[in-house]
mmCIF file of N, CA and C in Angstrom:
data_model
loop_
_atom_site.group_PDB
_atom_site.id
_atom_site.type_symbol
_atom_site.label_atom_id
_atom_site.label_comp_id
_atom_site.label_asym_id
_atom_site.label_seq_id
_atom_site.Cartn_x
_atom_site.Cartn_y
_atom_site.Cartn_z
ATOM 1 N N MET A 1 23.653 6.240 -8.711
ATOM 2 C CA MET A 1 24.067 5.188 -7.815
ATOM 3 C C MET A 1 23.137 5.191 -6.607
ATOM 4 N N THR A 2 22.710 4.019 -6.171
ATOM 5 C CA THR A 2 21.779 3.923 -5.052
ATOM 6 C C THR A 2 22.530 3.835 -3.745
ATOM 7 N N ASN A 3 21.868 4.270 -2.702
ATOM 8 C CA ASN A 3 22.445 4.229 -1.367
ATOM 9 C C ASN A 3 22.072 2.901 -0.731
ATOM 10 N N THR A 4 23.032 1.985 -0.623
ATOM 11 C CA THR A 4 22.753 0.661 -0.069
ATOM 12 C C THR A 4 22.679 0.677 1.442
ATOM 13 N N ALA A 5 23.135 1.735 2.077
ATOM 14 C CA ALA A 5 23.102 1.819 3.537
ATOM 15 C C ALA A 5 21.691 2.119 4.044
ATOM 16 N N ALA A 6 20.875 2.746 3.198
ATOM 17 C CA ALA A 6 19.510 3.085 3.612
ATOM 18 C C ALA A 6 18.656 1.824 3.659
ATOM 19 N N ALA A 7 17.825 1.748 4.684
ATOM 20 C CA ALA A 7 16.935 0.595 4.826
ATOM 21 C C ALA A 7 15.865 0.652 3.744
ATOM 22 N N PRO A 8 15.484 -0.489 3.183
ATOM 23 C CA PRO A 8 14.436 -0.472 2.161
ATOM 24 C C PRO A 8 13.105 -0.043 2.772
ATOM 25 N N LYS A 9 12.311 0.633 1.965
ATOM 26 C CA LYS A 9 11.006 1.095 2.432
ATOM 27 C C LYS A 9 10.113 -0.107 2.731
ATOM 28 N N GLN A 10 9.453 -0.056 3.864
ATOM 29 C CA GLN A 10 8.526 -1.120 4.273
ATOM 30 C C GLN A 10 7.352 -1.151 3.300
ATOM 31 N N ASP A 11 6.923 -2.321 2.919
ATOM 32 C CA ASP A 11 5.804 -2.496 2.011
ATOM 33 C C ASP A 11 4.502 -2.053 2.682
ATOM 34 N N VAL A 12 3.735 -1.230 1.990
ATOM 35 C CA VAL A 12 2.467 -0.728 2.520
ATOM 36 C C VAL A 12 1.507 -1.885 2.798
ATOM 37 N N PHE A 13 1.482 -2.855 1.903
ATOM 38 C CA PHE A 13 0.586 -4.000 2.079
ATOM 39 C C PHE A 13 0.938 -4.783 3.339
ATOM 40 N N GLN A 14 2.218 -4.960 3.554
ATOM 41 C CA GLN A 14 2.672 -5.679 4.745
ATOM 42 C C GLN A 14 2.340 -4.877 6.008
ATOM 43 N N ALA A 15 2.487 -3.573 5.918
ATOM 44 C CA ALA A 15 2.228 -2.718 7.079
ATOM 45 C C ALA A 15 0.763 -2.756 7.499
ATOM 46 N N VAL A 16 -0.144 -2.768 6.541
ATOM 47 C CA VAL A 16 -1.571 -2.748 6.890
ATOM 48 C C VAL A 16 -2.144 -4.148 7.086
ATOM 49 N N ALA A 17 -1.321 -5.170 6.925
ATOM 50 C CA ALA A 17 -1.792 -6.549 7.104
ATOM 51 C C ALA A 17 -2.110 -6.864 8.561
ATOM 52 N N ASP A 18 -1.481 -6.169 9.477
ATOM 53 C CA ASP A 18 -1.662 -6.445 10.903
ATOM 54 C C ASP A 18 -2.854 -5.656 11.455
ATOM 55 N N PRO A 19 -3.772 -6.306 12.187
ATOM 56 C CA PRO A 19 -4.946 -5.602 12.719
ATOM 57 C C PRO A 19 -4.606 -4.486 13.705
ATOM 58 N N THR A 20 -3.545 -4.651 14.482
ATOM 59 C CA THR A 20 -3.147 -3.595 15.422
ATOM 60 C C THR A 20 -2.717 -2.352 14.660
ATOM 61 N N ARG A 21 -1.964 -2.549 13.594
ATOM 62 C CA ARG A 21 -1.511 -1.394 12.808
ATOM 63 C C ARG A 21 -2.679 -0.723 12.089
ATOM 64 N N ARG A 22 -3.637 -1.511 11.636
ATOM 65 C CA ARG A 22 -4.825 -0.902 11.012
ATOM 66 C C ARG A 22 -5.600 -0.074 12.032
ATOM 67 N N GLU A 23 -5.685 -0.569 13.255
ATOM 68 C CA GLU A 23 -6.376 0.193 14.302
ATOM 69 C C GLU A 23 -5.607 1.473 14.626
ATOM 70 N N LEU A 24 -4.295 1.393 14.644
ATOM 71 C CA LEU A 24 -3.484 2.597 14.864
ATOM 72 C C LEU A 24 -3.755 3.631 13.773
ATOM 73 N N LEU A 25 -3.823 3.179 12.533
ATOM 74 C CA LEU A 25 -4.118 4.104 11.433
ATOM 75 C C LEU A 25 -5.485 4.749 11.622
ATOM 76 N N GLY A 26 -6.448 3.971 12.089
ATOM 77 C CA GLY A 26 -7.777 4.520 12.355
ATOM 78 C C GLY A 26 -7.763 5.577 13.438
ATOM 79 N N LEU A 27 -7.000 5.329 14.482
ATOM 80 C CA LEU A 27 -6.894 6.305 15.577
ATOM 81 C C LEU A 27 -6.213 7.585 15.109
ATOM 82 N N LEU A 28 -5.235 7.430 14.239
ATOM 83 C CA LEU A 28 -4.485 8.594 13.766
ATOM 84 C C LEU A 28 -5.182 9.307 12.612
ATOM 85 N N GLY A 29 -6.246 8.730 12.106
ATOM 86 C CA GLY A 29 -6.965 9.352 11.001
ATOM 87 C C GLY A 29 -7.630 10.658 11.382
ATOM 88 N N ASP A 30 -8.005 10.785 12.645
ATOM 89 C CA ASP A 30 -8.712 11.987 13.097
ATOM 90 C C ASP A 30 -7.787 13.084 13.596
ATOM 91 N N ARG A 31 -6.676 12.665 14.235
ATOM 92 C CA ARG A 31 -5.820 13.679 14.867
ATOM 93 C C ARG A 31 -4.430 13.116 15.150
ATOM 94 N N GLU A 32 -3.545 14.006 15.434
ATOM 95 C CA GLU A 32 -2.182 13.654 15.831
ATOM 96 C C GLU A 32 -2.202 13.241 17.306
ATOM 97 N N LEU A 33 -1.520 12.135 17.624
ATOM 98 C CA LEU A 33 -1.525 11.636 19.000
ATOM 99 C C LEU A 33 -0.123 11.239 19.449
ATOM 100 N N PRO A 34 0.160 11.423 20.753
ATOM 101 C CA PRO A 34 1.435 10.946 21.295
ATOM 102 C C PRO A 34 1.362 9.452 21.597
ATOM 103 N N LEU A 35 2.515 8.839 21.766
ATOM 104 C CA LEU A 35 2.604 7.410 22.037
ATOM 105 C C LEU A 35 1.802 7.017 23.273
ATOM 106 N N LYS A 36 1.871 7.828 24.328
ATOM 107 C CA LYS A 36 1.164 7.466 25.571
ATOM 108 C C LYS A 36 -0.342 7.378 25.352
ATOM 109 N N ASP A 37 -0.907 8.226 24.509
ATOM 110 C CA ASP A 37 -2.347 8.159 24.219
ATOM 111 C C ASP A 37 -2.685 6.940 23.362
ATOM 112 N N LEU A 38 -1.823 6.619 22.428
ATOM 113 C CA LEU A 38 -2.049 5.456 21.570
ATOM 114 C C LEU A 38 -1.951 4.155 22.358
ATOM 115 N N THR A 39 -1.000 4.095 23.283
ATOM 116 C CA THR A 39 -0.778 2.885 24.074
ATOM 117 C C THR A 39 -2.016 2.509 24.879
ATOM 118 N N GLY A 40 -2.769 3.489 25.340
ATOM 119 C CA GLY A 40 -3.962 3.227 26.141
ATOM 120 C C GLY A 40 -5.064 2.473 25.404
ATOM 121 N N HIS A 41 -4.975 2.388 24.096
ATOM 122 C CA HIS A 41 -5.999 1.702 23.300
ATOM 123 C C HIS A 41 -5.706 0.220 23.071
ATOM 124 N N PHE A 42 -4.547 -0.248 23.535
ATOM 125 C CA PHE A 42 -4.127 -1.617 23.228
ATOM 126 C C PHE A 42 -3.681 -2.367 24.478
ATOM 127 N N PRO A 43 -3.956 -3.663 24.530
ATOM 128 C CA PRO A 43 -3.521 -4.479 25.675
ATOM 129 C C PRO A 43 -2.090 -4.982 25.471
ATOM 130 N N MET A 44 -1.187 -4.046 25.217
ATOM 131 C CA MET A 44 0.215 -4.410 25.008
ATOM 132 C C MET A 44 1.099 -3.307 25.551
ATOM 133 N N SER A 45 2.370 -3.596 25.628
ATOM 134 C CA SER A 45 3.316 -2.638 26.199
ATOM 135 C C SER A 45 3.519 -1.442 25.271
ATOM 136 N N ARG A 46 4.042 -0.398 25.857
ATOM 137 C CA ARG A 46 4.377 0.807 25.106
ATOM 138 C C ARG A 46 5.408 0.481 24.029
ATOM 139 N N THR A 47 6.346 -0.405 24.356
ATOM 140 C CA THR A 47 7.381 -0.804 23.402
ATOM 141 C C THR A 47 6.767 -1.518 22.200
ATOM 142 N N ALA A 48 5.784 -2.383 22.450
ATOM 143 C CA ALA A 48 5.128 -3.106 21.356
ATOM 144 C C ALA A 48 4.380 -2.143 20.437
ATOM 145 N N VAL A 49 3.668 -1.184 21.010
ATOM 146 C CA VAL A 49 2.957 -0.187 20.204
ATOM 147 C C VAL A 49 3.964 0.636 19.409
ATOM 148 N N SER A 50 5.069 0.979 20.036
ATOM 149 C CA SER A 50 6.120 1.740 19.368
ATOM 150 C C SER A 50 6.684 0.977 18.164
ATOM 151 N N LYS A 51 6.829 -0.331 18.300
ATOM 152 C CA LYS A 51 7.325 -1.147 17.178
ATOM 153 C C LYS A 51 6.328 -1.146 16.019
ATOM 154 N N HIS A 52 5.046 -1.209 16.343
ATOM 155 C CA HIS A 52 4.025 -1.140 15.292
ATOM 156 C C HIS A 52 4.075 0.219 14.590
ATOM 157 N N LEU A 53 4.251 1.272 15.367
ATOM 158 C CA LEU A 53 4.351 2.610 14.781
ATOM 159 C C LEU A 53 5.585 2.734 13.895
ATOM 160 N N ARG A 54 6.660 2.057 14.266
ATOM 161 C CA ARG A 54 7.885 2.081 13.461
ATOM 162 C C ARG A 54 7.630 1.431 12.097
ATOM 163 N N VAL A 55 6.919 0.312 12.079
ATOM 164 C CA VAL A 55 6.590 -0.359 10.811
ATOM 165 C C VAL A 55 5.747 0.573 9.936
ATOM 166 N N LEU A 56 4.759 1.221 10.542
ATOM 167 C CA LEU A 56 3.916 2.156 9.797
ATOM 168 C C LEU A 56 4.724 3.345 9.292
ATOM 169 N N SER A 57 5.634 3.818 10.106
ATOM 170 C CA SER A 57 6.492 4.934 9.720
ATOM 171 C C SER A 57 7.423 4.538 8.576
ATOM 172 N N ASP A 58 7.999 3.335 8.658
ATOM 173 C CA ASP A 58 8.889 2.853 7.595
ATOM 174 C C ASP A 58 8.154 2.698 6.266
ATOM 175 N N ALA A 59 6.860 2.425 6.327
ATOM 176 C CA ALA A 59 6.046 2.310 5.114
ATOM 177 C C ALA A 59 5.551 3.671 4.636
ATOM 178 N N GLY A 60 5.851 4.720 5.396
ATOM 179 C CA GLY A 60 5.428 6.060 5.028
ATOM 180 C C GLY A 60 3.997 6.374 5.405
ATOM 181 N N LEU A 61 3.363 5.511 6.178
ATOM 182 C CA LEU A 61 1.961 5.706 6.548
ATOM 183 C C LEU A 61 1.770 6.597 7.769
ATOM 184 N N VAL A 62 2.825 6.775 8.537
ATOM 185 C CA VAL A 62 2.762 7.583 9.753
ATOM 186 C C VAL A 62 3.941 8.546 9.744
ATOM 187 N N ARG A 63 3.670 9.762 10.142
ATOM 188 C CA ARG A 63 4.737 10.761 10.290
ATOM 189 C C ARG A 63 4.903 11.070 11.764
ATOM 190 N N GLU A 64 6.141 11.318 12.143
ATOM 191 C CA GLU A 64 6.473 11.621 13.539
ATOM 192 C C GLU A 64 6.862 13.087 13.649
ATOM 193 N N ARG A 65 6.516 13.671 14.809
ATOM 194 C CA ARG A 65 6.904 15.056 15.077
ATOM 195 C C ARG A 65 7.253 15.159 16.549
ATOM 196 N N LYS A 66 8.428 15.691 16.824
ATOM 197 C CA LYS A 66 8.876 15.872 18.209
ATOM 198 C C LYS A 66 8.305 17.174 18.752
ATOM 199 N N VAL A 67 7.705 17.076 19.932
ATOM 200 C CA VAL A 67 7.210 18.246 20.651
ATOM 201 C C VAL A 67 7.795 18.131 22.049
ATOM 202 N N GLY A 68 8.887 18.834 22.289
ATOM 203 C CA GLY A 68 9.599 18.695 23.560
ATOM 204 C C GLY A 68 10.176 17.299 23.663
ATOM 205 N N ARG A 69 9.846 16.606 24.745
ATOM 206 C CA ARG A 69 10.329 15.231 24.930
ATOM 207 C C ARG A 69 9.371 14.199 24.346
ATOM 208 N N GLU A 70 8.260 14.664 23.832
ATOM 209 C CA GLU A 70 7.210 13.768 23.356
ATOM 210 C C GLU A 70 7.248 13.639 21.828
ATOM 211 N N THR A 71 7.021 12.434 21.345
ATOM 212 C CA THR A 71 6.886 12.211 19.902
ATOM 213 C C THR A 71 5.408 12.036 19.597
ATOM 214 N N ARG A 72 4.946 12.830 18.656
ATOM 215 C CA ARG A 72 3.544 12.766 18.249
ATOM 216 C C ARG A 72 3.476 12.138 16.858
ATOM 217 N N TYR A 73 2.417 11.374 16.639
ATOM 218 C CA TYR A 73 2.259 10.640 15.385
ATOM 219 C C TYR A 73 1.000 11.101 14.670
ATOM 220 N N ARG A 74 1.091 11.126 13.326
ATOM 221 C CA ARG A 74 -0.088 11.463 12.526
ATOM 222 C C ARG A 74 -0.097 10.621 11.255
ATOM 223 N N LEU A 75 -1.269 10.434 10.722
ATOM 224 C CA LEU A 75 -1.465 9.625 9.525
ATOM 225 C C LEU A 75 -0.962 10.358 8.290
ATOM 226 N N ASN A 76 -0.297 9.635 7.417
ATOM 227 C CA ASN A 76 0.029 10.108 6.078
ATOM 228 C C ASN A 76 -0.649 9.131 5.120
ATOM 229 N N ALA A 77 -1.767 9.522 4.559
ATOM 230 C CA ALA A 77 -2.581 8.606 3.749
ATOM 231 C C ALA A 77 -2.076 8.435 2.321
ATOM 232 N N ASP A 78 -1.085 9.209 1.905
ATOM 233 C CA ASP A 78 -0.611 9.129 0.519
ATOM 234 C C ASP A 78 -0.228 7.714 0.080
ATOM 235 N N PRO A 79 0.538 6.953 0.875
ATOM 236 C CA PRO A 79 0.887 5.596 0.431
ATOM 237 C C PRO A 79 -0.316 4.656 0.296
ATOM 238 N N LEU A 80 -1.425 5.016 0.910
ATOM 239 C CA LEU A 80 -2.615 4.177 0.784
ATOM 240 C C LEU A 80 -3.205 4.240 -0.626
ATOM 241 N N LEU A 81 -2.800 5.252 -1.406
ATOM 242 C CA LEU A 81 -3.266 5.343 -2.792
ATOM 243 C C LEU A 81 -2.778 4.145 -3.605
ATOM 244 N N GLU A 82 -1.567 3.671 -3.319
ATOM 245 C CA GLU A 82 -1.041 2.475 -3.982
ATOM 246 C C GLU A 82 -1.954 1.286 -3.691
ATOM 247 N N LEU A 83 -2.335 1.158 -2.445
ATOM 248 C CA LEU A 83 -3.237 0.082 -2.031
ATOM 249 C C LEU A 83 -4.602 0.241 -2.700
ATOM 250 N N LYS A 84 -5.086 1.464 -2.763
ATOM 251 C CA LYS A 84 -6.383 1.738 -3.378
ATOM 252 C C LYS A 84 -6.368 1.382 -4.863
ATOM 253 N N ARG A 85 -5.292 1.736 -5.564
ATOM 254 C CA ARG A 85 -5.183 1.402 -6.987
ATOM 255 C C ARG A 85 -5.176 -0.111 -7.194
ATOM 256 N N TRP A 86 -4.454 -0.816 -6.343
ATOM 257 C CA TRP A 86 -4.366 -2.267 -6.451
ATOM 258 C C TRP A 86 -5.740 -2.899 -6.222
ATOM 259 N N LEU A 87 -6.438 -2.431 -5.203
ATOM 260 C CA LEU A 87 -7.764 -2.967 -4.905
ATOM 261 C C LEU A 87 -8.781 -2.597 -5.983
ATOM 262 N N ALA A 88 -8.612 -1.435 -6.614
ATOM 263 C CA ALA A 88 -9.533 -0.998 -7.664
ATOM 264 C C ALA A 88 -9.521 -1.967 -8.837
ATOM 265 N N TYR A 89 -8.359 -2.533 -9.145
ATOM 266 C CA TYR A 89 -8.275 -3.526 -10.216
ATOM 267 C C TYR A 89 -9.204 -4.700 -9.914
ATOM 268 N N PHE A 90 -9.153 -5.216 -8.694
ATOM 269 C CA PHE A 90 -9.984 -6.357 -8.324
ATOM 270 C C PHE A 90 -11.451 -5.971 -8.219
ATOM 271 N N ASP A 91 -11.711 -4.745 -7.836
ATOM 272 C CA ASP A 91 -13.082 -4.255 -7.795
ATOM 273 C C ASP A 91 -13.672 -4.278 -9.204
ATOM 274 N N ARG A 92 -12.911 -3.757 -10.177
ATOM 275 C CA ARG A 92 -13.374 -3.770 -11.569
ATOM 276 C C ARG A 92 -13.508 -5.205 -12.081
ATOM 277 N N PHE A 93 -12.553 -6.065 -11.742
ATOM 278 C CA PHE A 93 -12.572 -7.464 -12.174
ATOM 279 C C PHE A 93 -13.857 -8.145 -11.722
ATOM 280 N N TRP A 94 -14.170 -8.046 -10.416
ATOM 281 C CA TRP A 94 -15.356 -8.725 -9.895
ATOM 282 C C TRP A 94 -16.642 -8.046 -10.343
ATOM 283 N N GLU A 95 -16.609 -6.742 -10.510
ATOM 284 C CA GLU A 95 -17.792 -6.038 -11.005
ATOM 285 C C GLU A 95 -18.134 -6.541 -12.406
ATOM 286 N N ASN A 96 -17.109 -6.739 -13.233
ATOM 287 C CA ASN A 96 -17.304 -7.259 -14.584
ATOM 288 C C ASN A 96 -17.859 -8.682 -14.539
ATOM 289 N N LYS A 97 -17.284 -9.532 -13.701
ATOM 290 C CA LYS A 97 -17.748 -10.920 -13.595
ATOM 291 C C LYS A 97 -19.196 -10.976 -13.114
ATOM 292 N N LEU A 98 -19.527 -10.168 -12.113
ATOM 293 C CA LEU A 98 -20.898 -10.162 -11.591
ATOM 294 C C LEU A 98 -21.884 -9.606 -12.613
ATOM 295 N N SER A 99 -21.441 -8.629 -13.391
ATOM 296 C CA SER A 99 -22.289 -8.072 -14.437
ATOM 297 C C SER A 99 -22.584 -9.125 -15.505
ATOM 298 N N LEU A 100 -21.560 -9.888 -15.893
ATOM 299 C CA LEU A 100 -21.757 -10.966 -16.865
ATOM 300 C C LEU A 100 -22.691 -12.041 -16.317
ATOM 301 N N LEU A 101 -22.529 -12.382 -15.055
ATOM 302 C CA LEU A 101 -23.399 -13.378 -14.427
ATOM 303 C C LEU A 101 -24.845 -12.884 -14.390
ATOM 304 N N LYS A 102 -25.030 -11.620 -14.037
ATOM 305 C CA LYS A 102 -26.372 -11.041 -13.991
ATOM 306 C C LYS A 102 -27.017 -11.098 -15.375
ATOM 307 N N HIS A 103 -26.242 -10.721 -16.390
ATOM 308 C CA HIS A 103 -26.760 -10.757 -17.760
ATOM 309 C C HIS A 103 -27.150 -12.181 -18.151
ATOM 310 N N TYR A 104 -26.318 -13.147 -17.811
ATOM 311 C CA TYR A 104 -26.594 -14.552 -18.129
ATOM 312 C C TYR A 104 -27.870 -15.031 -17.441
ATOM 313 N N VAL A 105 -27.989 -14.726 -16.161
ATOM 314 C CA VAL A 105 -29.162 -15.172 -15.401
ATOM 315 C C VAL A 105 -30.430 -14.509 -15.923
ATOM 316 N N GLU A 106 -30.351 -13.214 -16.207
ATOM 317 C CA GLU A 106 -31.541 -12.501 -16.666
ATOM 318 C C GLU A 106 -31.940 -12.883 -18.088
ATOM 319 N N SER A 107 -31.000 -13.321 -18.909
ATOM 320 C CA SER A 107 -31.333 -13.677 -20.287
ATOM 321 C C SER A 107 -31.678 -15.153 -20.448
ATOM 322 N N SER A 108 -31.436 -15.965 -19.433
ATOM 323 C CA SER A 108 -31.750 -17.395 -19.488
ATOM 324 C C SER A 108 -33.219 -17.615 -19.179
ATOM 325 N N PRO A 109 -33.788 -18.712 -19.714
ATOM 326 C CA PRO A 109 -35.176 -19.022 -19.349
ATOM 327 C C PRO A 109 -35.275 -19.275 -17.853
ATOM 328 N N ASP A 110 -36.460 -19.129 -17.343
ATOM 329 C CA ASP A 110 -36.682 -19.248 -15.902
ATOM 330 C C ASP A 110 -36.613 -20.711 -15.476
ATOM 331 N N THR A 111 -35.383 -21.226 -15.335
ATOM 332 C CA THR A 111 -35.208 -22.636 -14.975
ATOM 333 C C THR A 111 -34.735 -22.814 -13.551
ATOM 334 N N GLY A 112 -34.452 -21.741 -12.879
ATOM 335 C CA GLY A 112 -33.889 -21.868 -11.543
ATOM 336 C C GLY A 112 -34.882 -21.733 -10.406
ATOM 337 N N THR A 113 -36.151 -21.516 -10.711
ATOM 338 C CA THR A 113 -37.127 -21.326 -9.639
ATOM 339 C C THR A 113 -37.619 -22.669 -9.114
ATOM 340 N N PRO A 114 -38.098 -22.711 -7.880
ATOM 341 C CA PRO A 114 -38.649 -23.961 -7.341
ATOM 342 C C PRO A 114 -39.815 -24.489 -8.178
ATOM 343 N N ALA A 115 -40.654 -23.591 -8.688
ATOM 344 C CA ALA A 115 -41.796 -24.028 -9.503
ATOM 345 C C ALA A 115 -41.307 -24.698 -10.784
ATOM 346 N N ALA A 116 -40.271 -24.160 -11.389
ATOM 347 C CA ALA A 116 -39.721 -24.757 -12.608
ATOM 348 C C ALA A 116 -39.127 -26.127 -12.313
ATOM 349 N N ALA A 117 -38.483 -26.275 -11.178
ATOM 350 C CA ALA A 117 -37.909 -27.573 -10.795
ATOM 351 C C ALA A 117 -39.018 -28.598 -10.583
ATOM 352 N N GLU A 118 -40.103 -28.197 -9.933
ATOM 353 C CA GLU A 118 -41.237 -29.103 -9.724
ATOM 354 C C GLU A 118 -41.857 -29.513 -11.056
ATOM 355 N N GLU A 119 -41.960 -28.575 -11.962
ATOM 356 C CA GLU A 119 -42.529 -28.864 -13.284
ATOM 357 C C GLU A 119 -41.654 -29.865 -14.033
ATOM 358 N N ARG A 120 -40.344 -29.704 -13.965
ATOM 359 C CA ARG A 120 -39.438 -30.655 -14.619
ATOM 360 C C ARG A 120 -39.610 -32.049 -14.024
ATOM 361 N N LEU A 121 -39.756 -32.146 -12.707
ATOM 362 C CA LEU A 121 -39.956 -33.447 -12.063
ATOM 363 C C LEU A 121 -41.291 -34.070 -12.468
ATOM 364 N N ARG A 122 -42.331 -33.241 -12.555
ATOM 365 C CA ARG A 122 -43.655 -33.731 -12.925
ATOM 366 C C ARG A 122 -43.662 -34.263 -14.350
ATOM 367 N N LEU A 123 -42.978 -33.567 -15.245
ATOM 368 C CA LEU A 123 -42.963 -33.965 -16.646
ATOM 369 C C LEU A 123 -42.079 -35.173 -16.914
ATOM 370 N N ALA A 124 -41.137 -35.407 -16.049
ATOM 371 C CA ALA A 124 -40.228 -36.544 -16.257
ATOM 372 C C ALA A 124 -40.969 -37.839 -15.960
ATOM 373 N N SER A 125 -41.065 -38.695 -16.952
ATOM 374 C CA SER A 125 -41.728 -39.990 -16.733
ATOM 375 C C SER A 125 -40.722 -40.969 -16.153
ATOM 376 N N PRO A 126 -41.183 -42.033 -15.500
ATOM 377 C CA PRO A 126 -40.264 -43.030 -14.945
ATOM 378 C C PRO A 126 -39.339 -43.617 -16.001
ATOM 379 N N ALA A 127 -39.797 -43.705 -17.244
ATOM 380 C CA ALA A 127 -38.949 -44.258 -18.306
ATOM 381 C C ALA A 127 -37.774 -43.333 -18.620
ATOM 382 N N GLN A 128 -37.957 -42.041 -18.389
ATOM 383 C CA GLN A 128 -36.900 -41.079 -18.681
ATOM 384 C C GLN A 128 -35.877 -40.992 -17.556
ATOM 385 N N GLN A 129 -36.245 -41.463 -16.379
ATOM 386 C CA GLN A 129 -35.325 -41.373 -15.258
ATOM 387 C C GLN A 129 -34.340 -42.523 -15.315
ATOM 388 N N PRO A 130 -33.066 -42.260 -15.079
ATOM 389 C CA PRO A 130 -32.055 -43.314 -15.152
ATOM 390 C C PRO A 130 -32.254 -44.332 -14.041
ATOM 391 N N THR A 131 -31.922 -45.580 -14.355
ATOM 392 C CA THR A 131 -32.001 -46.657 -13.377
ATOM 393 C C THR A 131 -30.633 -46.843 -12.759
ATOM 394 N N LEU A 132 -30.592 -46.863 -11.455
ATOM 395 C CA LEU A 132 -29.332 -47.071 -10.765
ATOM 396 C C LEU A 132 -28.928 -48.527 -10.881
ATOM 397 N N PRO A 133 -27.643 -48.839 -10.877
ATOM 398 C CA PRO A 133 -27.185 -50.217 -11.049
ATOM 399 C C PRO A 133 -27.757 -51.175 -10.016
ATOM 400 N N HIS A 134 -28.012 -50.734 -8.816
ATOM 401 C CA HIS A 134 -28.511 -51.630 -7.779
ATOM 402 C C HIS A 134 -30.025 -51.823 -7.825
ATOM 403 N N GLN A 135 -30.696 -51.071 -8.711
ATOM 404 C CA GLN A 135 -32.144 -51.200 -8.824
ATOM 405 C C GLN A 135 -32.478 -52.315 -9.817
ATOM 406 N N ALA A 136 -33.360 -53.207 -9.418
ATOM 407 C CA ALA A 136 -33.819 -54.263 -10.333
ATOM 408 C C ALA A 136 -35.051 -53.764 -11.045
ATOM 409 N N SER A 137 -34.990 -53.688 -12.366
ATOM 410 C CA SER A 137 -36.115 -53.140 -13.108
ATOM 411 C C SER A 137 -37.200 -54.177 -13.396
ATOM 412 N N SER A 138 -36.879 -55.456 -13.265
ATOM 413 C CA SER A 138 -37.877 -56.472 -13.609
ATOM 414 C C SER A 138 -38.250 -57.352 -12.421
ATOM 415 N N VAL A 139 -38.199 -56.816 -11.232
ATOM 416 C CA VAL A 139 -38.545 -57.599 -10.048
ATOM 417 C C VAL A 139 -40.061 -57.657 -9.929
ATOM 418 N N GLN A 140 -40.580 -58.854 -9.816
ATOM 419 C CA GLN A 140 -42.016 -59.055 -9.633
ATOM 420 C C GLN A 140 -42.293 -59.302 -8.155
ATOM 421 N N VAL A 141 -43.226 -58.595 -7.627
ATOM 422 C CA VAL A 141 -43.607 -58.778 -6.230
ATOM 423 C C VAL A 141 -44.840 -59.662 -6.209
ATOM 424 N N PRO A 142 -44.755 -60.844 -5.551
ATOM 425 C CA PRO A 142 -45.933 -61.731 -5.522
ATOM 426 C C PRO A 142 -47.054 -61.127 -4.679
ATOM 427 N N GLU A 143 -48.257 -61.318 -5.128
ATOM 428 C CA GLU A 143 -49.418 -60.831 -4.387
ATOM 429 C C GLU A 143 -49.922 -61.925 -3.478
ATOM 430 N N ASP A 144 -50.354 -61.615 -2.306
ATOM 431 C CA ASP A 144 -50.891 -62.600 -1.356
ATOM 432 C C ASP A 144 -52.315 -62.916 -1.626
#
């Protein structure tokens, strides 16, 4: 039986979607820091920074530790593995698509170069070029 009173875990993707929270994670990547030190890095109130830390904590990305009256925060990178796995799928997807494109381009005749385009234009005779509807093909210009 599940405990319905417990708050649902915050989504890791949602937690890292905010640039302030990503910056907080970066600051906490090197060392454990108290709220007062973290607040100095942002143009917002201590309460606002605390709310961002709460979202990160609810997602399991930040751990809190009480030291006397001070709460210190540190990064817990384990939930980022979920994000890494998700992104790895798209990395493989695009790597495959780019590899196929590279193979196609390298195996195709050299038709994409400027010199090849000029050659195609040179070889095209006026008879081969389509006539636009507004162009008169049989207009005679009188000579003076």
